[in-house]
Coordinates of C-alpha atoms in Angstrom, one line a residue:
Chain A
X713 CA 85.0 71.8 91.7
X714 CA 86.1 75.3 92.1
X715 CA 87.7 76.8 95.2
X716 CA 90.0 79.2 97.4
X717 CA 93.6 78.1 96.6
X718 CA 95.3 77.5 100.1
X719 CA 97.2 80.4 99.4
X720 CA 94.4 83.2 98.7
X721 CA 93.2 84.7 102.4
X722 CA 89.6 86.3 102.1
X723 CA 87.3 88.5 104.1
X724 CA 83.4 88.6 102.7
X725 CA 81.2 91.4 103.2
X726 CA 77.8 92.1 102.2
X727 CA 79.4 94.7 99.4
X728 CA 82.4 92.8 98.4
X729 CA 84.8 90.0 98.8
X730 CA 88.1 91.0 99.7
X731 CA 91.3 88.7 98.8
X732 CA 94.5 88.6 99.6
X733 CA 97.6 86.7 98.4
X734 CA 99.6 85.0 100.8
X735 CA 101.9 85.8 102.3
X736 CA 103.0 89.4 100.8
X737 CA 100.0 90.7 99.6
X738 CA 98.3 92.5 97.1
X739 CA 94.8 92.8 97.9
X740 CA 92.3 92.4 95.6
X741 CA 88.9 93.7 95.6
X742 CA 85.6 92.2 94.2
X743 CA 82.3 94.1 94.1
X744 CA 79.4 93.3 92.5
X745 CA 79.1 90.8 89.5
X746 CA 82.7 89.7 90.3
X747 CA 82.0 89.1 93.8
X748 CA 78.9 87.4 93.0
X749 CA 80.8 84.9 90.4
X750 CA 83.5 84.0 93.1
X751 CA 81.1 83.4 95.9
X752 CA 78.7 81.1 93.8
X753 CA 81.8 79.3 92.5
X754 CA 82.8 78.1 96.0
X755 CA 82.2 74.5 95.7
X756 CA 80.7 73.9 92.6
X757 CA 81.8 73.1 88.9
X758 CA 81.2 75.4 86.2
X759 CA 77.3 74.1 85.7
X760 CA 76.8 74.8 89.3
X761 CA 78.3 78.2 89.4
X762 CA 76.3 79.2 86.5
X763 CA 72.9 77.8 88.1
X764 CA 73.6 79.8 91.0
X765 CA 74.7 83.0 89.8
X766 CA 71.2 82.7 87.5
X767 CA 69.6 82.0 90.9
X768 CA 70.3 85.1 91.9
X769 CA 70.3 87.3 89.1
X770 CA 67.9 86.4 86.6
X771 CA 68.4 85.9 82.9
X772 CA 69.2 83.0 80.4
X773 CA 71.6 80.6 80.4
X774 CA 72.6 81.4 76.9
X775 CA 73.4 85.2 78.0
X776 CA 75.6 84.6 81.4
X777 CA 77.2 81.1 80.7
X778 CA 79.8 82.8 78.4
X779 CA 80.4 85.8 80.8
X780 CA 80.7 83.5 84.2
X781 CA 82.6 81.1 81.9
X782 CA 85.3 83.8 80.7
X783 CA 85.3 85.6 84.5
X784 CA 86.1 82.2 86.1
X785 CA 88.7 81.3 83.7
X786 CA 90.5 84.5 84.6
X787 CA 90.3 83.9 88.3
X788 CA 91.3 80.5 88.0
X789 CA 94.2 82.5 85.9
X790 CA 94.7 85.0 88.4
X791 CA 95.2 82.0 91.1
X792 CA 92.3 83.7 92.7
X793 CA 90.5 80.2 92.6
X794 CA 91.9 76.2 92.2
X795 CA 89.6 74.5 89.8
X796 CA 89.4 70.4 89.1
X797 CA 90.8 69.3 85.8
X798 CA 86.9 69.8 83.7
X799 CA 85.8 72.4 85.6
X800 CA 86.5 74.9 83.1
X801 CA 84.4 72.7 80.3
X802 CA 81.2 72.3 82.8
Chain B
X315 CA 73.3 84.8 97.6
X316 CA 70.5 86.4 95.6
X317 CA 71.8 89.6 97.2
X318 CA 72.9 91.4 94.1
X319 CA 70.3 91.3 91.6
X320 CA 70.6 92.5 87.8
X321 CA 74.6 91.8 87.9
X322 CA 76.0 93.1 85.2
X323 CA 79.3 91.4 83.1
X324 CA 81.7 91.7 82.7
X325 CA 83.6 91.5 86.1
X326 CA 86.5 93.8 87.3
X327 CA 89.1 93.0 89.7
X328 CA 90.4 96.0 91.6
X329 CA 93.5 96.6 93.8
X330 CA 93.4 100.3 94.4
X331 CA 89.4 100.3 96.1
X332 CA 89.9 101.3 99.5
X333 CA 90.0 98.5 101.9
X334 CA 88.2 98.9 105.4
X335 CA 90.8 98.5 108.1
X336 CA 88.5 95.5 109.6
X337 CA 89.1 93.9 106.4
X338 CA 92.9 94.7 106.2
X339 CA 93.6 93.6 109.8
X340 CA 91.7 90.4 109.0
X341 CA 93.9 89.5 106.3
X342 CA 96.9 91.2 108.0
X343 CA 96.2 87.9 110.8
X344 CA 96.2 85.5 107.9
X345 CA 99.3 87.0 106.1
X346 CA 101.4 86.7 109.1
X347 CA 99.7 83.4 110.1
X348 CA 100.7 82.3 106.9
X349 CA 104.8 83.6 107.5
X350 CA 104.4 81.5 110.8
X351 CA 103.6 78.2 109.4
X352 CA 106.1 78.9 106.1
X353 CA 109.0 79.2 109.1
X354 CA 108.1 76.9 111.2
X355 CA 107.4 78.8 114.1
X356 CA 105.1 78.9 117.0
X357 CA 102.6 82.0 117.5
X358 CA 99.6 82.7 119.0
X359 CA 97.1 85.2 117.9
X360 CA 96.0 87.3 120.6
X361 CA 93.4 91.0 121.0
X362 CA 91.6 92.2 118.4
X363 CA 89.9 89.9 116.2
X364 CA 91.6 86.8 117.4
X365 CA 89.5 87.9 120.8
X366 CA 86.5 85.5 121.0
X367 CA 83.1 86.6 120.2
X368 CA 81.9 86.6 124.2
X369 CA 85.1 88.6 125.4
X370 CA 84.4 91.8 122.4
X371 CA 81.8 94.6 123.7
X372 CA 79.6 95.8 120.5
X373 CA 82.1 98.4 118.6
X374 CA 85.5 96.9 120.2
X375 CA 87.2 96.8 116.7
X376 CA 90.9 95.7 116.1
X377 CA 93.2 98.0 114.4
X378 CA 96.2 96.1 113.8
X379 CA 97.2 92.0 114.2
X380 CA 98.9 91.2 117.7
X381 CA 100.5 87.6 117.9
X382 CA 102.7 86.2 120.7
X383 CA 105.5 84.0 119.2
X384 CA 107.5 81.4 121.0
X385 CA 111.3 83.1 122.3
X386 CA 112.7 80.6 120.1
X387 CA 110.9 81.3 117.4
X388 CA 110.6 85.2 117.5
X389 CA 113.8 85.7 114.6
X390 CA 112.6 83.5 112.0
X391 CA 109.2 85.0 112.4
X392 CA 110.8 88.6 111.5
X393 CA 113.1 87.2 108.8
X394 CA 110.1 85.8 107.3
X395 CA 108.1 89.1 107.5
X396 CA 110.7 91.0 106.5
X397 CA 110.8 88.7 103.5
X398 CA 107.1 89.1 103.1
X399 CA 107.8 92.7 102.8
X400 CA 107.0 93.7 106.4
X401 CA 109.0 96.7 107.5
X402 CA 110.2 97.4 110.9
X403 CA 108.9 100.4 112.7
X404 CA 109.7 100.2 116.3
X405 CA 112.2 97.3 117.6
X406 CA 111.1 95.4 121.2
X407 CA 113.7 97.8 123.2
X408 CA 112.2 101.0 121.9
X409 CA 109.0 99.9 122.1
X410 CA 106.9 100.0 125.0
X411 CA 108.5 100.2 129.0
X412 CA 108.5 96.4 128.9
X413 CA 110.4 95.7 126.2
X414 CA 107.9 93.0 124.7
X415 CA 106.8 93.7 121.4
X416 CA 108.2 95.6 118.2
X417 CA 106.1 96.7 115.7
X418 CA 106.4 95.9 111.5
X419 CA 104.3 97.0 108.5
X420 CA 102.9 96.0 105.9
X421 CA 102.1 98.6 103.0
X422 CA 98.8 96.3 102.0
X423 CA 97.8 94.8 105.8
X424 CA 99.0 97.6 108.1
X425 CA 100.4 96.6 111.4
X426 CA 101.3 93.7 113.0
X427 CA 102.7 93.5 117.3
X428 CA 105.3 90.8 117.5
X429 CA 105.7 89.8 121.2
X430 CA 108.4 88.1 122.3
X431 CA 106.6 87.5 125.5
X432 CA 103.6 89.2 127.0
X433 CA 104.1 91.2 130.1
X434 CA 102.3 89.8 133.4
X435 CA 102.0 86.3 132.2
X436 CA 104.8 84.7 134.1
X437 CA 108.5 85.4 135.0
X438 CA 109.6 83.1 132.5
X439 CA 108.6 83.5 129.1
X440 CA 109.5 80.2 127.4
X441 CA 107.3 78.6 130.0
X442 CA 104.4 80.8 130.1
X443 CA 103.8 80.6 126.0
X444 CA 104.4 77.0 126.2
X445 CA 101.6 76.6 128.9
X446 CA 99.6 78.7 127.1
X447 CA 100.2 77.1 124.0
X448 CA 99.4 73.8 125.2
X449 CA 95.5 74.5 125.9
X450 CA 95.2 76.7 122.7
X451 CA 92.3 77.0 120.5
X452 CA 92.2 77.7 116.4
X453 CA 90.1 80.4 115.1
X454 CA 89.6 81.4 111.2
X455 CA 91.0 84.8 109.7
X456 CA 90.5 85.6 106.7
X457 CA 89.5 81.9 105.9
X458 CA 93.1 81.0 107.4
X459 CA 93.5 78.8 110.9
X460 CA 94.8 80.8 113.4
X461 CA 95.8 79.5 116.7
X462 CA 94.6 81.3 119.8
X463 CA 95.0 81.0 123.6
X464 CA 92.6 79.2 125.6
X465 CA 89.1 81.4 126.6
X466 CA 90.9 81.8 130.3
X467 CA 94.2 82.7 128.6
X468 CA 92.3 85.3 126.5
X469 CA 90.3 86.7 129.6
X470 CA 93.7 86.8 131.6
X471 CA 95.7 88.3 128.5
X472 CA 92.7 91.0 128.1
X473 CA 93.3 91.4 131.9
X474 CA 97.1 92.4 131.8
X475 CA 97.0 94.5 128.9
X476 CA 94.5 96.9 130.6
X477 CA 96.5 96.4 134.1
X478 CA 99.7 98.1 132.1
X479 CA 97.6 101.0 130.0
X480 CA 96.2 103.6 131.8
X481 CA 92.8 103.9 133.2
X482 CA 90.5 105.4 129.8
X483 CA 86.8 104.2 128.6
X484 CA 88.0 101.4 126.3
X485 CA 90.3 99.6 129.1
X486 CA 87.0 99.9 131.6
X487 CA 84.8 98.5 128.7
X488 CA 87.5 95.4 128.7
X489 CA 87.5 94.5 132.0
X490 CA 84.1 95.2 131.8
X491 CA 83.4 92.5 129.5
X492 CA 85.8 89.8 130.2
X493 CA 85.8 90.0 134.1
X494 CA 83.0 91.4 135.7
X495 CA 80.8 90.2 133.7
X496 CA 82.2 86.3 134.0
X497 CA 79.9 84.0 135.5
X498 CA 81.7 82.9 139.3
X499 CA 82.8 79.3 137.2
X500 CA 85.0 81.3 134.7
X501 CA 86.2 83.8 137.2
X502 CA 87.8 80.7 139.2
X503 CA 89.2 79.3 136.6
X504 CA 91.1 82.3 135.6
X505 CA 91.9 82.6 138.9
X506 CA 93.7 79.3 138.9
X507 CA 95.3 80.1 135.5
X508 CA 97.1 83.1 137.3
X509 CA 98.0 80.9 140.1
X510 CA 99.8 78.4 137.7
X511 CA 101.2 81.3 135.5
X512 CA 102.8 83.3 138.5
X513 CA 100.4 86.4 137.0
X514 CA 99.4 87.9 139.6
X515 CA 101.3 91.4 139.7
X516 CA 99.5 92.3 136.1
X517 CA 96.2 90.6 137.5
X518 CA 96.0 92.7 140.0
X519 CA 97.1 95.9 138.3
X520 CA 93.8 95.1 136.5
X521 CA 91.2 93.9 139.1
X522 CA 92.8 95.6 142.4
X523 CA 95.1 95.3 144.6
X524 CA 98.4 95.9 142.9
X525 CA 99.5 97.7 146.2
X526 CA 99.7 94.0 147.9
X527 CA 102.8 93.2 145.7
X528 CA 105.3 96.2 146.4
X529 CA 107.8 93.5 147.4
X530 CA 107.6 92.2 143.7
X531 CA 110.8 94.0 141.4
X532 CA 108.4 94.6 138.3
X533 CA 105.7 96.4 140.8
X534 CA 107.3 99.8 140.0
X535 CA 106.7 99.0 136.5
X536 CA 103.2 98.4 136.3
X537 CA 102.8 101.1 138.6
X538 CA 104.1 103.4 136.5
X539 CA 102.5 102.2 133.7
X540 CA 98.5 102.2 135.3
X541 CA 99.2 105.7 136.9
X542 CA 101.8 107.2 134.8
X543 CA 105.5 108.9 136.0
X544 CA 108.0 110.7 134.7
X545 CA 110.5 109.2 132.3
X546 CA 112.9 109.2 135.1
X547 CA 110.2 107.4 137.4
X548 CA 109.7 104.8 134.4
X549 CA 113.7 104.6 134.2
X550 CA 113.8 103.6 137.9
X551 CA 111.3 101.3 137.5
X552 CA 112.6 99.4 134.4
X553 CA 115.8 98.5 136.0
X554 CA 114.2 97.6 139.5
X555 CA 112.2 95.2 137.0
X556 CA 115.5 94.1 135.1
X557 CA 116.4 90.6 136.3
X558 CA 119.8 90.3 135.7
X559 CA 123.2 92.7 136.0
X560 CA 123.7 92.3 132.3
X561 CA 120.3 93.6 131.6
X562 CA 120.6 96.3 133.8
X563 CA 123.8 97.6 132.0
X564 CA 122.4 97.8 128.9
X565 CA 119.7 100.1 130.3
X566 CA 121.9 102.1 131.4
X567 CA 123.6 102.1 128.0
X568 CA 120.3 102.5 126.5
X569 CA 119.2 105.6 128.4
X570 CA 122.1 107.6 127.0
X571 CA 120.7 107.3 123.8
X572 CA 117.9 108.8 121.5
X573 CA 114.7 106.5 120.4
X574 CA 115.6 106.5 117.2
X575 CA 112.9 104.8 116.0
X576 CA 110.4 107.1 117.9
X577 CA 112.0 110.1 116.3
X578 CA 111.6 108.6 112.7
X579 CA 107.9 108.0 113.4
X580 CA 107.9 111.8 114.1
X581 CA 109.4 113.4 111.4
X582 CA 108.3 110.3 109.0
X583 CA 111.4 109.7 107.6
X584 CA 114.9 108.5 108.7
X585 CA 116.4 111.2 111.1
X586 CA 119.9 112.6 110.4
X587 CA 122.8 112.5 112.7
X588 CA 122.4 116.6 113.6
X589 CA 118.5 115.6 114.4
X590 CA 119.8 112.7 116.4
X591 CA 122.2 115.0 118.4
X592 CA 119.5 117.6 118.9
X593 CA 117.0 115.4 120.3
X594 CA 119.8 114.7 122.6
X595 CA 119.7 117.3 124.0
X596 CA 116.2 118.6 123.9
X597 CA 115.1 115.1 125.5
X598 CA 117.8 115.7 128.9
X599 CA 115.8 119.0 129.3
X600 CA 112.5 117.7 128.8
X601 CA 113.4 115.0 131.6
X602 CA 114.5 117.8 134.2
X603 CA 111.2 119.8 133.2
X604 CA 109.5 117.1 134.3
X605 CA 111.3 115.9 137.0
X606 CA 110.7 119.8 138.4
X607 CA 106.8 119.9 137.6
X608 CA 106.3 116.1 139.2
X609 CA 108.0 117.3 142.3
X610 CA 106.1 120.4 142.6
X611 CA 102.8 118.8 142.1
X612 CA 104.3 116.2 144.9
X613 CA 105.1 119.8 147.5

């Protein structure tokens, strides 16, 4: 299960999400596709994140998976989200 | 979601988009909130977006993060925001007329109001945040817990901070919203929140009536601060205020000298000593300048 580390502070708005490390900063912005990713990972393993960004953009499995896949592993990276041992395999 | 169809990948991560100063101040509540807990400390967020949803009028927007913090726990709050890269920009003495809050910055979360007490909420200031405290609430900035002051506490703290600014369209919006518009029920119970506080000075400053407590030492002060004076009036009025001898000696020391950290937010930059000694000089004759208009207008 993907989520917002305890130390990440964020502010979502209909054109972005907006996060900030705790406690000295920067902030990092997330528009579009990026923003999409974060907000579907909220609660859900790789699988679900997938399903939901499809949900709401269309397409195959076969064409996103990789892209979500790759974009989560760098905000999991990033400490931008706290994953579950597995998540990152589905 | 479904709001952003046809996304396309892959995804970038910026730091240099502009961030809305909603979205920075929000943040800015968490950051700090975040310094509090890592110290230890005690705070309260208070105005802005800490301000319940009921006591905001449509457009009321926060521009920077106000907390009160405990008196004990007011330096290890600033050492931890210095550490978190918070820069001083005005200490509690220079200001405001009451002394209460200095003001730090952030480069990524702008400002932040550290009180050490909030002015009109009691005469003592260890007891009125620890009455506060106990009947606090928890609100989420920035997806972090923030505590806040009771809905009474935030109508009475809404109160005093338009009882000490003077009269303008956003102070008569505030009292506006939180009092006028307060059902009889809630208006009683802020009542008796005031009673229990000892606020009744800074109450009245805000709802009427401040003219009843001329007997009080800090009347002056509010006063001055709802209908404006000269620098000399204010002077008067902060020792009259000042509690103890020791406090008002180092007024006295304090009026000698130039508001250093006013003049830097001026000429955005550290001043030098020549600039220091010349605004010496030019601030004695700006205080007999005005001295001389305010008793003219007064003949």
């Amino acid at each position: 299960m993907f989520r917002r580390p305890r130390g990440i502070a964020a502010v979502v708005q209909a054109d972005a999400v907006y996060l900030a490390s705790l406690p000295a900063g920067p902030i990092r912005v997330l528009t579009g596709s990026a923003a999409l990713i974060w907000e579907a990972a909220q609660g859900r393993n790789l699988d679900g994140t997938v399903a939901e960004v499809l949900a709401a953009t269309g397409g195959s499995p076969v064409e996103v998976r990789p892209d979500v896949e790759a974009f989560v592993a760098q905000l999991v990276t990033l400490g931008l989200l706290e994953s579950d041992p597995g998540d990152l395999t589905g | 979601m479904g709001r952003r169809p046809g996304a396309t990948i892959p995804c970038v991560i910026a730091t240099q988009l502009p961030v809305p100063l909603a979205v920075r101040v929000q943040l800015g509540h968490a950051a700090v909130q975040s310094v509090v807990d890592a110290v230890g400390a005690r705070a309260l967020h208070v105005k802005g977006y800490a301000l319940d949803e009921s006591l905001r009028w449509p457009g009321r927007v926060g521009t920077d993060v106000d907390v009160l913090v405990h008196p004990a726990d007011v330096s290890a709050v600033l050492d931890g925001l210095a550490r978190a890269g918070w820069r001083r920009q005005t200490s509690f003495e220079t200001g405001s007329a009451f002394e209460h809050a200095a003001t730090w910055v952030h480069e990524d979360f702008g400002y932040v109001d550290v009180h050490r007490f909030y002015p009109g909420l009691g005469d003592d200031p260890v007891r009125a945040f620890d009455a506060v405290w106990a009947e606090r609430g928890s609100t989420e900035l920035g997806g972090v817990a923030c505590p806040v002051p009771s809905l009474d506490a935030q109508v009475l703290m809404v109160l005093l901070h338009a009882g000490r600014s003077q009269p303008s369209p956003r102070t008569q919006r505030d009292i506006a919203q939180v009092w006028e518009a307060a059902d009889p029920a809630r208006q009683a119970s802020v009542r008796r929140l005031v009673d229990r506080l000892g606020a009744h000075v800074g109450f009245a400053a805000a709802v009427g009536g401040l003219d009843d407590y001329r007997d009080r030492p800090d009347y002056d002060l509010w006063r001055v601060s709802l209908r404006g004076g000269t620098r000399v009036e204010e002077w008067r009025a902060r020792m009259r205020a000042a509690r103890t001898l020791r406090a008002r000696v180092r007024l006295v020391l304090r009026a000698l000298l130039v508001n250093t950290d006013h003049l830097a937010a001026v000429l955005n930059r550290e001043p030098t000593r020549a600039e220091v000694i010349g605004e010496f000089f030019r601030r004695g004759r700006r205080v007999l300048a005005e001295e001389r208009a305010a008793r003219k207008t007064a003949s």
